[in-house]
Tab-separated table of C-alpha atoms in Angstrom:
chain	number	residue	atom	x	y	z
A	1407	MET	CA	48.325	-104.443	-10.926
A	1408	ARG	CA	49.333	-106.891	-8.946
A	1409	GLU	CA	46.145	-108.456	-8.612
A	1410	ARG	CA	44.901	-108.450	-12.203
A	1411	PHE	CA	46.023	-112.005	-13.075
A	1412	LEU	CA	44.993	-113.088	-8.973
A	1413	ARG	CA	42.091	-115.627	-10.903
A	1414	ASN	CA	44.689	-116.968	-13.940
A	1415	ARG	CA	47.594	-117.513	-11.948
A	1416	ASP	CA	47.291	-121.172	-10.334
A	1417	ILE	CA	45.346	-122.321	-14.037
A	1418	ILE	CA	48.716	-120.501	-16.277
A	1419	PRO	CA	52.086	-119.593	-14.087
A	1420	GLN	CA	52.452	-116.197	-15.550
A	1421	GLU	CA	56.140	-116.624	-16.004
A	1422	LYS	CA	55.115	-118.358	-18.865
A	1423	LEU	CA	53.560	-115.481	-20.834
A	1424	ASP	CA	57.035	-114.192	-22.151
A	1425	ALA	CA	56.192	-113.858	-25.597
A	1426	LEU	CA	54.395	-114.747	-28.158
A	1427	SER	CA	54.572	-114.660	-32.116
A	1428	VAL	CA	51.142	-114.262	-34.526
A	1429	ILE	CA	51.607	-114.362	-37.975
A	1430	GLY	CA	47.974	-113.247	-39.373
A	1431	LEU	CA	46.341	-110.082	-37.741
A	1432	GLY	CA	42.832	-110.564	-39.430
A	1433	GLY	CA	39.965	-112.380	-38.129
A	1434	ILE	CA	41.605	-114.988	-35.852
A	1435	GLY	CA	44.812	-112.850	-35.662
A	1436	SER	CA	43.078	-109.795	-34.017
A	1437	ALA	CA	40.510	-111.940	-31.751
A	1438	VAL	CA	44.395	-113.681	-30.082
A	1439	ILE	CA	46.190	-110.293	-30.431
A	1440	MET	CA	43.526	-109.063	-27.973
A	1441	LEU	CA	43.376	-112.250	-25.564
A	1442	GLY	CA	46.673	-112.444	-25.589
A	1443	SER	CA	47.197	-109.275	-23.705
A	1444	ILE	CA	44.292	-109.801	-21.461
A	1445	MET	CA	45.975	-113.113	-20.446
A	1446	GLY	CA	49.518	-111.244	-19.092
A	1447	PHE	CA	51.856	-111.754	-22.553
A	1448	PRO	CA	53.879	-109.060	-22.405
A	1449	LYS	CA	55.243	-109.448	-25.332
A	1450	ILE	CA	53.345	-110.113	-28.641
A	1451	GLU	CA	55.030	-109.751	-31.938
A	1452	GLY	CA	52.996	-109.854	-35.176
A	1453	TRP	CA	52.860	-109.896	-39.296
A	1454	ASP	CA	50.551	-108.907	-42.033
A	1455	HIS	CA	51.078	-106.677	-44.784
A	1456	ASP	CA	47.161	-106.249	-45.344
A	1457	ASP	CA	45.228	-102.985	-44.861
A	1458	MET	CA	41.784	-103.142	-43.075
A	1459	ALA	CA	38.518	-103.155	-45.255
A	1460	GLU	CA	35.153	-103.106	-44.523
A	1461	HIS	CA	34.327	-106.622	-45.665
A	1462	ASN	CA	36.864	-107.284	-42.711
A	1463	LEU	CA	34.982	-106.072	-40.085
A	1464	SER	CA	32.415	-109.086	-39.483
A	1465	THR	CA	35.300	-110.645	-38.436
A	1466	THR	CA	37.705	-109.145	-36.368
A	1467	VAL	CA	37.790	-107.700	-32.781
A	1468	TYR	CA	39.012	-104.242	-34.758
A	1469	PRO	CA	36.576	-101.187	-34.390
A	1470	LEU	CA	34.496	-99.729	-36.983
A	1471	SER	CA	37.632	-96.861	-37.841
A	1472	SER	CA	40.034	-98.863	-38.240
A	1473	VAL	CA	39.419	-98.858	-41.791
A	1474	GLY	CA	41.882	-98.152	-44.364
A	1475	HIS	CA	44.276	-98.448	-41.978
A	1476	PRO	CA	47.140	-101.342	-41.716
A	1477	LYS	CA	46.257	-104.232	-39.220
A	1478	ALA	CA	49.915	-104.355	-38.608
A	1479	ILE	CA	48.945	-100.705	-36.233
A	1480	ILE	CA	45.516	-101.175	-35.563
A	1481	ALA	CA	46.942	-105.115	-33.698
A	1482	SER	CA	48.998	-102.650	-31.889
A	1483	GLN	CA	46.728	-100.362	-30.784
A	1484	VAL	CA	44.652	-102.911	-29.204
A	1485	ALA	CA	47.635	-104.227	-27.889
A	1486	ILE	CA	48.580	-101.401	-26.025
A	1487	LYS	CA	45.074	-100.989	-25.060
A	1488	TYR	CA	44.238	-104.820	-23.359
A	1489	GLY	CA	47.883	-104.490	-22.090
A	1490	CYS	CA	50.307	-105.898	-23.598
A	1491	VAL	CA	53.265	-103.459	-22.657
A	1492	GLU	CA	55.875	-104.416	-25.926
A	1493	PRO	CA	53.737	-105.384	-28.922
A	1494	ALA	CA	56.215	-105.680	-32.861
A	1495	MET	CA	53.581	-105.472	-35.432
A	1496	HIS	CA	55.259	-105.886	-38.893
A	1497	LYS	CA	53.386	-104.455	-41.786
A	1498	ARG	CA	54.699	-106.950	-43.881
A	1499	LEU	CA	54.341	-110.541	-44.413
A	1500	TRP	CA	56.462	-112.987	-42.437
A	1501	GLU	CA	59.486	-114.214	-44.383
A	1502	THR	CA	61.063	-117.657	-43.836
A	1503	GLY	CA	63.934	-117.217	-41.139
A	1504	LYS	CA	61.922	-113.997	-39.910
A	1505	PRO	CA	62.504	-114.647	-36.159
A	1506	LEU	CA	59.348	-116.493	-34.234
A	1507	HIS	CA	59.310	-116.790	-30.521
A	1508	PRO	CA	58.856	-120.614	-29.117
A	1509	LYS	CA	54.624	-119.968	-28.456
A	1510	VAL	CA	53.418	-119.725	-31.837
A	1511	ILE	CA	49.585	-119.200	-33.219
A	1512	MET	CA	48.868	-119.007	-36.758
A	1513	CYS	CA	46.551	-117.406	-38.575
A	1514	THR	CA	47.043	-116.740	-42.590
A	1515	ASP	CA	45.107	-118.234	-44.954
A	1516	ASN	CA	47.835	-119.338	-47.085
A	1517	MET	CA	49.192	-123.581	-47.066
A	1518	GLU	CA	52.442	-122.649	-47.501
A	1519	SER	CA	53.112	-120.008	-45.283
A	1520	ARG	CA	51.578	-122.014	-42.408
A	1521	LYS	CA	53.759	-125.237	-44.163
A	1522	ASP	CA	57.121	-122.640	-43.700
A	1523	ILE	CA	55.954	-121.466	-40.303
A	1524	PHE	CA	55.706	-124.932	-39.109
A	1525	ASN	CA	58.891	-125.797	-40.421
A	1526	GLN	CA	60.933	-123.363	-39.152
A	1527	TRP	CA	59.031	-123.685	-35.189
A	1528	ALA	CA	59.586	-127.354	-35.758
A	1529	GLY	CA	63.797	-127.057	-36.072
A	1530	MET	CA	63.753	-124.318	-33.369
A	1531	ASN	CA	65.380	-125.542	-30.004
A	1532	ASN	CA	63.141	-123.591	-27.906
A	1533	ARG	CA	59.831	-124.653	-29.405
A	1534	GLU	CA	56.923	-124.245	-26.535
A	1535	PHE	CA	53.984	-124.282	-29.183
A	1536	ILE	CA	52.337	-123.814	-32.341
A	1537	ILE	CA	48.363	-123.430	-33.596
A	1538	ASP	CA	47.299	-123.458	-36.686
A	1539	ALA	CA	44.158	-120.990	-35.968
A	1540	ARG	CA	42.815	-121.754	-39.669
């Protein structure tokens, strides 16, 4: 596995890929989980309370067999499949006060939750980046 990240270690210092929070594990969030795992994030924590519905299939990277299952469970399986060694997916909505890692990608449809996520992240001393993917 030493060669796995050879192509991107000059671009991304591997020690910077430590932990990532992803809020919303649907369309954009599913791709973030997959790509974060491929990049080499060893720990990804995600939040989503929904189950996969057939209409979600056109916007996610999740397989057809995921319909009817919690997005958090499917996201965990995808993370492991693509290399994340410590996925922590929560089958509930993120709430103010819940922990966030210094690196955050928010993929929710709800403006109020995005504001709450940003406000909590902005108050952190160790924050690194936040991306609003919507």
